[in-house]
Coordinates of C-alpha atoms in Angstrom, one line a residue:
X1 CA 31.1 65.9 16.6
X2 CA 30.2 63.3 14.1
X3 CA 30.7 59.3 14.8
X4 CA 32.7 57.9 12.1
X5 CA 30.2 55.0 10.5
X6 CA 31.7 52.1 8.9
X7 CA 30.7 51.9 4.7
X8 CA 29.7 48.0 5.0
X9 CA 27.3 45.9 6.9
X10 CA 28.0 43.3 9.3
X11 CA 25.6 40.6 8.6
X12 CA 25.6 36.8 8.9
X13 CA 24.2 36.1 6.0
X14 CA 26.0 38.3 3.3
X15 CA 28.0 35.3 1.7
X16 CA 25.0 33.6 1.7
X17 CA 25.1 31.6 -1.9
X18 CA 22.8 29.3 -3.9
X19 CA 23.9 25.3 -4.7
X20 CA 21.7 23.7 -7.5
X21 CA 21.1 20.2 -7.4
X22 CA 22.7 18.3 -10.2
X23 CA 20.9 16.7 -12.6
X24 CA 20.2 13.1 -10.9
X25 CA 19.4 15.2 -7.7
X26 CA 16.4 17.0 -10.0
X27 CA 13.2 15.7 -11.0
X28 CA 13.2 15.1 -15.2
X29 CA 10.6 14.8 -17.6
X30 CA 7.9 16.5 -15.8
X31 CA 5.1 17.3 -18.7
X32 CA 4.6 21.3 -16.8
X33 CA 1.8 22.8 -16.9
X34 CA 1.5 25.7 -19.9
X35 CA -0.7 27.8 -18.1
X36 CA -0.5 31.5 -17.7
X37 CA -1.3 32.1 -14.5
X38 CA 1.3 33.8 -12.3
X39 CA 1.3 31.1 -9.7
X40 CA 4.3 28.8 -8.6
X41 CA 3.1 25.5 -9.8
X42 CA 5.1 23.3 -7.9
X43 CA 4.3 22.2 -3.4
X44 CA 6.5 20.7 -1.7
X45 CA 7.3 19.2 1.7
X46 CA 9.4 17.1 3.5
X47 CA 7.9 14.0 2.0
X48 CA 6.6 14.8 -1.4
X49 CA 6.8 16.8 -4.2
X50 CA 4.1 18.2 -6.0
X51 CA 3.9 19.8 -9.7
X52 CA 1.2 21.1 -11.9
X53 CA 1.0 19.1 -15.0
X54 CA -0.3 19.7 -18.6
X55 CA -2.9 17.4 -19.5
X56 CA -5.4 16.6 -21.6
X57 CA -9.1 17.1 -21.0
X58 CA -9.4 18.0 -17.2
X59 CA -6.7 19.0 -14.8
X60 CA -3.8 16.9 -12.7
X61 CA -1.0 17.2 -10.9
X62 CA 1.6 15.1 -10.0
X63 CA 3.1 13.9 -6.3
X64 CA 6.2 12.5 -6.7
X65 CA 8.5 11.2 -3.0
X66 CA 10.8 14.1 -2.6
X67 CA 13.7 11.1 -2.8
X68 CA 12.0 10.0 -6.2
X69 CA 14.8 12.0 -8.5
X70 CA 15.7 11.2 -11.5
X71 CA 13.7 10.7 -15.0
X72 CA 10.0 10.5 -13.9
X73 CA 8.0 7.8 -15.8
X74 CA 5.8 9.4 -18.5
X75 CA 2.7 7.3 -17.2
X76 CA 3.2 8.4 -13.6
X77 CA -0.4 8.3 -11.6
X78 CA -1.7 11.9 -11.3
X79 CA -4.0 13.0 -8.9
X80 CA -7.0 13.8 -11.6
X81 CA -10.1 15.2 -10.3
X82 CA -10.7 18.4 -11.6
X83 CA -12.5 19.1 -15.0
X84 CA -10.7 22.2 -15.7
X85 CA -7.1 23.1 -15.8
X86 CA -5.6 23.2 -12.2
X87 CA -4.2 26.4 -11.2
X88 CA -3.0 26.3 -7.6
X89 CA -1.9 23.7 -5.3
X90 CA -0.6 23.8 -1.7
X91 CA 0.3 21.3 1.1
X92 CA -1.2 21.4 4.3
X93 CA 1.4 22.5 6.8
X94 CA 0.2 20.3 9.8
X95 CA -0.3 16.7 7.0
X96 CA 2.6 16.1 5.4
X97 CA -0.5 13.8 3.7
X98 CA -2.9 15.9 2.7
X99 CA -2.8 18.5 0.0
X100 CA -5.4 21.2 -1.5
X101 CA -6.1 22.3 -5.4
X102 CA -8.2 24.5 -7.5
X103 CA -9.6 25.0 -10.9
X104 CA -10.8 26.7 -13.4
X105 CA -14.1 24.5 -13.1
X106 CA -14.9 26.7 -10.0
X107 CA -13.7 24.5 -7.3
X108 CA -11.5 23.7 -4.5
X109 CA -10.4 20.1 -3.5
X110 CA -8.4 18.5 -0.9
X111 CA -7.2 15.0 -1.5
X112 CA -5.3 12.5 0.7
X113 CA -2.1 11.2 -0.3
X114 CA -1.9 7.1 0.7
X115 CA 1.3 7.1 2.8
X116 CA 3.7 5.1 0.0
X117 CA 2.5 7.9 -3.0
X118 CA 0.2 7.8 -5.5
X119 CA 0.5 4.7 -6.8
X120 CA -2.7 4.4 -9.3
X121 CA -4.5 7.5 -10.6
X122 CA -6.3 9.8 -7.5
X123 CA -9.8 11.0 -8.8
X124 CA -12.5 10.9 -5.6
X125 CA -10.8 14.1 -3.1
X126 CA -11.6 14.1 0.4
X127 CA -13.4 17.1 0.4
X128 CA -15.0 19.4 -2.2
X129 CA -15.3 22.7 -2.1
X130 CA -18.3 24.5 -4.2
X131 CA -18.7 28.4 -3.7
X132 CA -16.9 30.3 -6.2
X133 CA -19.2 30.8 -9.6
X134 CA -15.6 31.5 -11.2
X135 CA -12.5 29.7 -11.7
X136 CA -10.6 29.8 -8.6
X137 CA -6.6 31.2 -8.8
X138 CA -5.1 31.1 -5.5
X139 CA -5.3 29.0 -2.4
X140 CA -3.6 29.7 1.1
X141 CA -3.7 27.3 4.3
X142 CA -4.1 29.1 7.6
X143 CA -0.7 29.4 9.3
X144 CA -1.8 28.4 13.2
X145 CA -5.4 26.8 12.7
X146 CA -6.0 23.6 11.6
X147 CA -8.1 22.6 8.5
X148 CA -9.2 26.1 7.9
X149 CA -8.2 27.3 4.0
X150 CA -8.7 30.4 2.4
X151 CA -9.4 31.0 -1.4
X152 CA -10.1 33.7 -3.7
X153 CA -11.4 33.2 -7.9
X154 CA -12.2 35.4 -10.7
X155 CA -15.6 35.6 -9.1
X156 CA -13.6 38.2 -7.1
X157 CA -14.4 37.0 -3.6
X158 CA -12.1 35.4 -1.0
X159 CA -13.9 32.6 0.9
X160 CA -12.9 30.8 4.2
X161 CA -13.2 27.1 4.6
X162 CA -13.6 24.9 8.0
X163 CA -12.9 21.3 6.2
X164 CA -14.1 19.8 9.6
X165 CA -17.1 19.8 8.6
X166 CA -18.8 16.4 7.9
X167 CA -20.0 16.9 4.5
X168 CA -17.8 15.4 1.6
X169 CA -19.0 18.4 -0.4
X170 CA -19.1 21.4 1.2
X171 CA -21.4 24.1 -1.0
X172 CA -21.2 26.6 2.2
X173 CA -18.1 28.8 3.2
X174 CA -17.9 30.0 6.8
X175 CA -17.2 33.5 5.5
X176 CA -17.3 35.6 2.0
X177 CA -15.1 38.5 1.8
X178 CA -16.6 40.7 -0.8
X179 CA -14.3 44.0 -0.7
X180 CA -12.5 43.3 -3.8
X181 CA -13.1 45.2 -7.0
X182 CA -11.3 42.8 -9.4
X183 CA -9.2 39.5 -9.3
X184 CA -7.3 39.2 -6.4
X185 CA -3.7 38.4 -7.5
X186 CA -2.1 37.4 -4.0
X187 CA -2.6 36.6 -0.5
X188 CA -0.3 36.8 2.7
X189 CA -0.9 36.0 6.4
X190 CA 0.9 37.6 9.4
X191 CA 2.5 35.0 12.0
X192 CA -0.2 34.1 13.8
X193 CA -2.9 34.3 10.8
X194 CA -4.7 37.4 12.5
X195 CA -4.1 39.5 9.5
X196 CA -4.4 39.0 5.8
X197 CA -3.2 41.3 3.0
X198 CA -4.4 41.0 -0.8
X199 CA -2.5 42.5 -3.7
X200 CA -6.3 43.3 -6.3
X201 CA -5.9 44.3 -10.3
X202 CA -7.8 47.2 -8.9
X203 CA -4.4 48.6 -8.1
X204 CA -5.2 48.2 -4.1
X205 CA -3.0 46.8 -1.2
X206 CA -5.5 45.8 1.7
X207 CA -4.7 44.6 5.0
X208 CA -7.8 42.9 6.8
X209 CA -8.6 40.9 9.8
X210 CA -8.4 37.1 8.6
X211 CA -11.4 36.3 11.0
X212 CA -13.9 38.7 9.8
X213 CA -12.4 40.4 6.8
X214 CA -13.1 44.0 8.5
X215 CA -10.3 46.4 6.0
X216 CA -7.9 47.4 8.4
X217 CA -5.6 49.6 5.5
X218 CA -5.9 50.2 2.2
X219 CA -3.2 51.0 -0.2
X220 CA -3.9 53.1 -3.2
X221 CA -0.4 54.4 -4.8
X222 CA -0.8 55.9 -8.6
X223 CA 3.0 54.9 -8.7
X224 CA 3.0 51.6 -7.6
X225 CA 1.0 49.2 -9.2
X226 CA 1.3 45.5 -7.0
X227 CA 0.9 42.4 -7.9
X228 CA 2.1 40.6 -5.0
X229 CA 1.9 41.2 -1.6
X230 CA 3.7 39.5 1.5
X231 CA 3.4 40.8 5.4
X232 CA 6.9 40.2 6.5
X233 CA 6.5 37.8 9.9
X234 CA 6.3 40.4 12.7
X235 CA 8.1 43.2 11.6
X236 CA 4.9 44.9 11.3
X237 CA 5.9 45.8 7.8
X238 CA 3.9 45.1 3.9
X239 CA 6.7 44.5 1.0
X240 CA 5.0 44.2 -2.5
X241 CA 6.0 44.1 -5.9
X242 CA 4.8 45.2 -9.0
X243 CA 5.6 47.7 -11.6
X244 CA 5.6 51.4 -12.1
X245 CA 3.8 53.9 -14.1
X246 CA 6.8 53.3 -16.6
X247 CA 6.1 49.7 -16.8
X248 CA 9.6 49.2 -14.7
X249 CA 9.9 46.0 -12.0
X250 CA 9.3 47.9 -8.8
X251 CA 9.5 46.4 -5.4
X252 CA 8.0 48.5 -2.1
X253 CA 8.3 48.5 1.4
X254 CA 5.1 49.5 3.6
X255 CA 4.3 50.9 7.1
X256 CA 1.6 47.8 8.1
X257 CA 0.0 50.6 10.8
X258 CA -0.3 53.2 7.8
X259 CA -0.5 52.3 4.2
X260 CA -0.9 55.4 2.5
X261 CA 2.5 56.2 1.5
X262 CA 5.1 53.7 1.0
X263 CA 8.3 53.6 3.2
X264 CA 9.9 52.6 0.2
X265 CA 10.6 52.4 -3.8
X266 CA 12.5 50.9 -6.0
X267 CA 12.9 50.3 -9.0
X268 CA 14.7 47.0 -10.6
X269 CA 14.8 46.7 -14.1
X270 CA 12.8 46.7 -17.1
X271 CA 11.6 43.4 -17.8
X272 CA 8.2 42.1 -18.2
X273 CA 7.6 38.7 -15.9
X274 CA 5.9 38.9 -12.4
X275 CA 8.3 39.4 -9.3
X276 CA 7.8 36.5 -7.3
X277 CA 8.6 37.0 -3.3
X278 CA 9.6 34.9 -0.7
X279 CA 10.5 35.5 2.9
X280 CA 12.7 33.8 5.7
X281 CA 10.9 35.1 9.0
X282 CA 13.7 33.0 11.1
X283 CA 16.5 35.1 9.1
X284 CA 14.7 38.3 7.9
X285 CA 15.9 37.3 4.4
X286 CA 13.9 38.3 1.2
X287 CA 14.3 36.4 -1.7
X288 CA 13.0 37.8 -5.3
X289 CA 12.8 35.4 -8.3
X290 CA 11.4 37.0 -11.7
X291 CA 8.9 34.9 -13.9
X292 CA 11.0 34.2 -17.0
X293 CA 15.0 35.2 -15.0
X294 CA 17.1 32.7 -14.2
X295 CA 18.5 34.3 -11.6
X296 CA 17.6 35.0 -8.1
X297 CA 18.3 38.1 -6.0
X298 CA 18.5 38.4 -2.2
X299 CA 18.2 41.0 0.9
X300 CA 18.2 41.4 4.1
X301 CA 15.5 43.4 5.9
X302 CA 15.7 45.2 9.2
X303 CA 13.5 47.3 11.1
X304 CA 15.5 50.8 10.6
X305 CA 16.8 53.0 7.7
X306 CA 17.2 52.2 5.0
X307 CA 14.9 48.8 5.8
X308 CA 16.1 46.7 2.5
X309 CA 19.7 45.6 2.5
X310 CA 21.1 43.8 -0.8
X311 CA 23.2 41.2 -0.5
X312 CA 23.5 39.9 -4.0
X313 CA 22.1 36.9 -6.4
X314 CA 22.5 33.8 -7.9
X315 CA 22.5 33.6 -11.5
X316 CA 21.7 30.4 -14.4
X317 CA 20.7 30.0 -17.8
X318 CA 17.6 28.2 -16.4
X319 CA 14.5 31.0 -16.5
X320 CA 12.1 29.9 -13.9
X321 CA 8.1 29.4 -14.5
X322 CA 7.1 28.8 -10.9
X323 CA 9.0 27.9 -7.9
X324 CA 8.4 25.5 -4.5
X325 CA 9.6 26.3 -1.0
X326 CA 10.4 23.3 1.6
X327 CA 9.2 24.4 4.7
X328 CA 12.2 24.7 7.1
X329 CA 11.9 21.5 8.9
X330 CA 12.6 19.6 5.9
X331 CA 16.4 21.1 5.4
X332 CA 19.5 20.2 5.6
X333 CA 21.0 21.8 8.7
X334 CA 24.7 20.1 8.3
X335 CA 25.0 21.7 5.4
X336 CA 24.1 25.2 6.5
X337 CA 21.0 25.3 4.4
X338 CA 18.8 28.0 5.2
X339 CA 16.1 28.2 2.4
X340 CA 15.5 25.5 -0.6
X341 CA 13.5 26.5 -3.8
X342 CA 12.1 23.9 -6.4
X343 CA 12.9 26.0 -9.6
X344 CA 9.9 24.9 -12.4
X345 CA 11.8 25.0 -15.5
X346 CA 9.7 24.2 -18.4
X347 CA 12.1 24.9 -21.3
X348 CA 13.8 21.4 -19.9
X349 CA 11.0 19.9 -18.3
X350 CA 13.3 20.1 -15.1
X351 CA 12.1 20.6 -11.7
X352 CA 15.7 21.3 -10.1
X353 CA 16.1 21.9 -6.3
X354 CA 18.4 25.1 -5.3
X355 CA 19.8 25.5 -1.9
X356 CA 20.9 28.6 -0.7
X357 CA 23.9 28.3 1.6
X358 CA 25.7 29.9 4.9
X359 CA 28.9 29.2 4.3
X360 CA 30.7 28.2 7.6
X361 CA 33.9 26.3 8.7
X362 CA 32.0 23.9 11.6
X363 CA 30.3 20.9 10.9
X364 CA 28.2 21.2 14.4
X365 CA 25.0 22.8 14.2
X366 CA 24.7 26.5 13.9
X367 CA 22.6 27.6 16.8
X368 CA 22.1 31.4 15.5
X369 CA 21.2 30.7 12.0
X370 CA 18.5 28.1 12.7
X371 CA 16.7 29.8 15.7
X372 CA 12.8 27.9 16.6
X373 CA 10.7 28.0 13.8
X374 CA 7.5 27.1 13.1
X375 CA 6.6 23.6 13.1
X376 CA 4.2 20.6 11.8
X377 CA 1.5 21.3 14.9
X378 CA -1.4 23.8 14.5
X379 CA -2.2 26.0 17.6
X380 CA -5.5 25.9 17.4
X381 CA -8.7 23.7 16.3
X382 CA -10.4 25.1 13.7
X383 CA -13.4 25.7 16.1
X384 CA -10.9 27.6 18.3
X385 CA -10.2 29.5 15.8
X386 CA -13.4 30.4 14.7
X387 CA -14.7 31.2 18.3
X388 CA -12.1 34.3 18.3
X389 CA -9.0 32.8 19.9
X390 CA -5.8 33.8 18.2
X391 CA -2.2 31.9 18.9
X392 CA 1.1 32.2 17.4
X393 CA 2.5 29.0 15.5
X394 CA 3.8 26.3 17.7
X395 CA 7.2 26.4 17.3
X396 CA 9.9 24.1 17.1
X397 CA 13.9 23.3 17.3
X398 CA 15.2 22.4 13.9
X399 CA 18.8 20.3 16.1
X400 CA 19.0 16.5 15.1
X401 CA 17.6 14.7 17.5
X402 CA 15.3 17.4 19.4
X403 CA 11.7 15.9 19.9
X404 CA 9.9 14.9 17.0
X405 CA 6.6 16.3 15.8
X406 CA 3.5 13.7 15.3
X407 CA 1.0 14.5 13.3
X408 CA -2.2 14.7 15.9
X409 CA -4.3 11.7 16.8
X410 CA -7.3 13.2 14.5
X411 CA -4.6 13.3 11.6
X412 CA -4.2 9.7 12.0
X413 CA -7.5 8.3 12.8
X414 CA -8.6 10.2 9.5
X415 CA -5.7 8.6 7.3
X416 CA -6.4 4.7 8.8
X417 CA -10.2 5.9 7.6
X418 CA -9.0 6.5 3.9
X419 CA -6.6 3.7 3.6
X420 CA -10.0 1.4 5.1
X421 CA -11.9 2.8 2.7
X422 CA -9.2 2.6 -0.5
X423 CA -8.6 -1.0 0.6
X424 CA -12.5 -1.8 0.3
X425 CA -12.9 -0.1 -2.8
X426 CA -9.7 -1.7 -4.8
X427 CA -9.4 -5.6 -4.5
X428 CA -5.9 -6.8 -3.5
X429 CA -5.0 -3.2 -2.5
X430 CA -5.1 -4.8 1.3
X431 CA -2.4 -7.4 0.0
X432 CA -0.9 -4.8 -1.8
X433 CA -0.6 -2.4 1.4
X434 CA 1.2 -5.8 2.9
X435 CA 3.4 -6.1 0.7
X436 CA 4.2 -2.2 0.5
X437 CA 4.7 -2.4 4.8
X438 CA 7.1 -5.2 4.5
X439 CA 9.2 -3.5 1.9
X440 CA 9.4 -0.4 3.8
X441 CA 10.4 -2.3 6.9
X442 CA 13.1 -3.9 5.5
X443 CA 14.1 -0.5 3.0
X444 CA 14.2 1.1 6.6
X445 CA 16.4 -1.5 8.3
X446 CA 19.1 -1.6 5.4
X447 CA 19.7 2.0 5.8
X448 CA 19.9 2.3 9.3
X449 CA 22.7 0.3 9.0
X450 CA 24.6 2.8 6.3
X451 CA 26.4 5.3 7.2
X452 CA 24.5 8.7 8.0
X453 CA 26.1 10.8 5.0
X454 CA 24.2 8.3 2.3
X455 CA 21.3 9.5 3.7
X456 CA 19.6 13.1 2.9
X457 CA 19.5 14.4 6.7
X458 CA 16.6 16.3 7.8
X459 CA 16.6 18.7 10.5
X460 CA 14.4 17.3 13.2
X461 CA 15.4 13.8 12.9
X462 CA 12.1 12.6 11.6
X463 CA 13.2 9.6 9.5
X464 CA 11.8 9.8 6.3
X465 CA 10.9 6.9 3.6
X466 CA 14.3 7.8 1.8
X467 CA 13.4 5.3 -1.2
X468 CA 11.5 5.6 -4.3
X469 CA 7.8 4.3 -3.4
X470 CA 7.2 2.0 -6.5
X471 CA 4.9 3.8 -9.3
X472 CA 2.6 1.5 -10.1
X473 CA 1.2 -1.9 -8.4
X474 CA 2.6 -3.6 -11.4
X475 CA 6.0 -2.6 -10.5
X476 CA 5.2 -3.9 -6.7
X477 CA 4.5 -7.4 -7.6
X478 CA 7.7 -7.1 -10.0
X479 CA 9.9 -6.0 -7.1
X480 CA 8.0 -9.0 -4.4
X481 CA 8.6 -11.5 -6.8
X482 CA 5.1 -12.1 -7.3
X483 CA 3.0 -13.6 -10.8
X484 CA 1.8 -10.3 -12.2
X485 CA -0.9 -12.2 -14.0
X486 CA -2.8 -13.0 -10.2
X487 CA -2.4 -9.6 -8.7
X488 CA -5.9 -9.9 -7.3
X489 CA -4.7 -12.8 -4.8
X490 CA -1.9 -12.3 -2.9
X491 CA 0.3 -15.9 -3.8
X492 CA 3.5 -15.6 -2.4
X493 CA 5.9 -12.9 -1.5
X494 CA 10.1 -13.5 -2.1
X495 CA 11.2 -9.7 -1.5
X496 CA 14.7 -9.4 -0.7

């Protein structure tokens, strides 16, 4: 006798729905970057924002306080350091402070942001990375082990990097993966950063160990052609997507223990931009954002038949270029918010924040939708890591008021270092640095004292610098009161 099987779906998340920011809440006037890479050219995290700009001679990008909405001044400082166009850029997910680019002058550099922003042009990195004899295209952080950073260039090798090493310059990766047979278009770790899969132009899907780069699978299917790859968390599955012999947008679902034919195929339509994914391991939601669409669409993925659930998507007249991800600690969990993208929209010069929404009733916090995720502490040393140890992310709750994550003792002593250092090398930056202190103390005791909703809450209770950091020194001294003319010597300081 057949069990009678209801048509729909129960699922949490199927009135899921996206909320763009309006147009104070987005960041205007951002000169984006007209390159052709399929990258996402914007970082973010919960401090800063950070957005590959056009420039001319060289390559910058900008980092703007995630609070800093609004028009953005054309002569904003830019972090400036490269000599070719900049091409990738992520934030290091255990330094809300420190943040990683590459280039198409063949290198890799990691700078450190000064706590209040970039506040005159950033040109000397923290740590340069020569090894690729091509430009580089993609850069991915470990997910569990501190300082380590993976990148891959046209040069067609992926090379691992231990930035605790004492050089400045670093001319020597710890490892060269050399199994690739073209440009490597993508990147993806597992959990735990045991496993790494690369989408290639050579029409290849491989999965390796991240440690040694042994292949593990390879992928090889003449009707599938990927161009991104992402291992989904722990579900021991591969999703890519690509197009098909026909030249259709084609997304697929692989077996992570066998890679020779996919579980699934799909086709989506028959436009032309890159398939950008992104997934939610704490709600087994895939999101899908096409280079060029405005709109976005969204599944649900489970570990049975048929695997891929729809759900639906959320449309605009705003075609995307790149997009950011805040990292889940950073969101607003009164609001239900379970995933926030940082839409690039060149055609207005907009970066525009989306937030895709569970709608509920209760304004308490939603235990099952926000279930411990992974936090701002790496699980291992970099040395640790290298020695063969493997450890799953250290996770945290994402409840106001649950205990706080510091960034480690190393992490600090290494940022009083730079800001030494910057203070010796620019007179009346030490003044300067006084002044900036003193602002932010009293900017942080004037909104303690408002009411909670006038702030932007943030899961873990980590109080952020809610106001604008000032974007020059000029505009400092302006706001302190001070004579412009004697910025060099700190005269007298009237802030309010």
């Amino acid at each position: 006798m057949m069990t009678w099987r209801p048509q729909y779906r129960s699922s949490k998340f199927r009135h899921v729905f996206g909320k763009a920011a309006t147009k104070e809440n987005c960041y205007d006037g951002v000169p984006i970057t007209r390159s052709v890479q399929d990258n996402h050219f914007c970082a973010v995290n919960p401090r800063f924002v950070a957005i590959i700009t056009e420039c001319a001679g060289g390559g910058a990008f900008l980092v703007l306080s995630v609070h800093h909405t609004g028009k953005v001044d054309p002569h904003h400082p830019r972090v400036s350091g490269h000599r070719g166009n900049v091409l990738d850029i992520k934030w290091n997910p255990f330094n809300d402070f420190c943040i990683a680019s590459c280039s198409e002058d063949t290198t890799v550099k990691v700078w450190e942001i000064p706590p209040h922003g970039v506040l005159k042009n950033l040109t000397v990195p923290w740590k340069e990375l020569q090894g690729h004899s091509r430009r580089v295209g993609i850069i991915e952080w470990h997910p569990t082990a501190n300082n380590i950073l993976f990148s891959t260039a046209y040069d067609y090798q992926v090379m691992i990097w231990n930035l605790d090493s004492t050089e400045q310059v670093i001319k020597n990766p710890i490892r060269t993966i050399k199994h690739h047979t073209d440009v490597v278009l993508s990147m993806s770790f597992n959990t735990d950063g045991s496993l790494l899969a690369t989408s290639c132009r050579d029409r290849k899907v491989r999965l390796m160990e991240a440690r040694s780069g042994n292949v593990l699978q390879e992928a090889n299917c003449k009707t599938h052609k990927a161009s991104k790859v992402l291992i989904l968390g722990n579900m021991k599955m591969l999703f890519t997507s690509g197009t098909s012999r026909y030249n259709d947008r084609q997304i697929a679902l692989w077996d992570q223990d066998d890679l020779s034919v996919p579980l699934l195929l799909e086709n989506l339509d028959g436009s032309s931009g890159v398939l950008f994914p992104f997934y939610d391991a704490d709600t087994h939601m895939l999101y899908l954002a096409g280079k060029g669409d405005g709109n976005i669409r969204y599944y649900e993925i489970s570990s049975e038949k048929p695997y891929i659930h729809y759900l639906t998507e959320y449309r605009s007249h705003s075609p995307q270029k790149g997009m950011g991800v805040m990292p889940k600690r950073g969101l607003d969990v009164s609001s239900c918010e379970v995933f926030r993208f940082y839409k690039v929209v060149t055609v207005k010069s907009l970066i525009e924040p989306l937030s895709m929404i569970v709608p509920r009733r209760s304004e308490s916090y939603q235990e099952d939708i926000y279930p411990m995720t992974a936090g701002n502490r790496p699980a291992l040393t970099a040395e640790e890591w290298l020695s063969g140890l493997e450890k799953g992310p250290v996770l945290m709750s994402l409840k106001p008021g649950s205990e706080l994550t510091e960034p480690s003792s190393e992490m600090k002593e290494l940022a009083n270092s730079q800001d030494t250092r910057r203070s010796q090398s620019r007179p009346g930056m030490v003044q300067l640095s006084y002044i900036q202190d003193q602002l932010e103390a009293t900017k942080e005791a004037s909104y303690r004292a408002e009411d909670d909703r006038s702030r932007t809450p943030v899961s873990n209770g980590d109080d952020l610098v809610l106001c604008s950091p000032p974007r020059t020194e000029n505009e400092v001294f302006y706001i302190c009161g001070c004579d412009l003319s004697a910025r060099g010597s700190f005269i007298h300081m009237g802030h309010k």
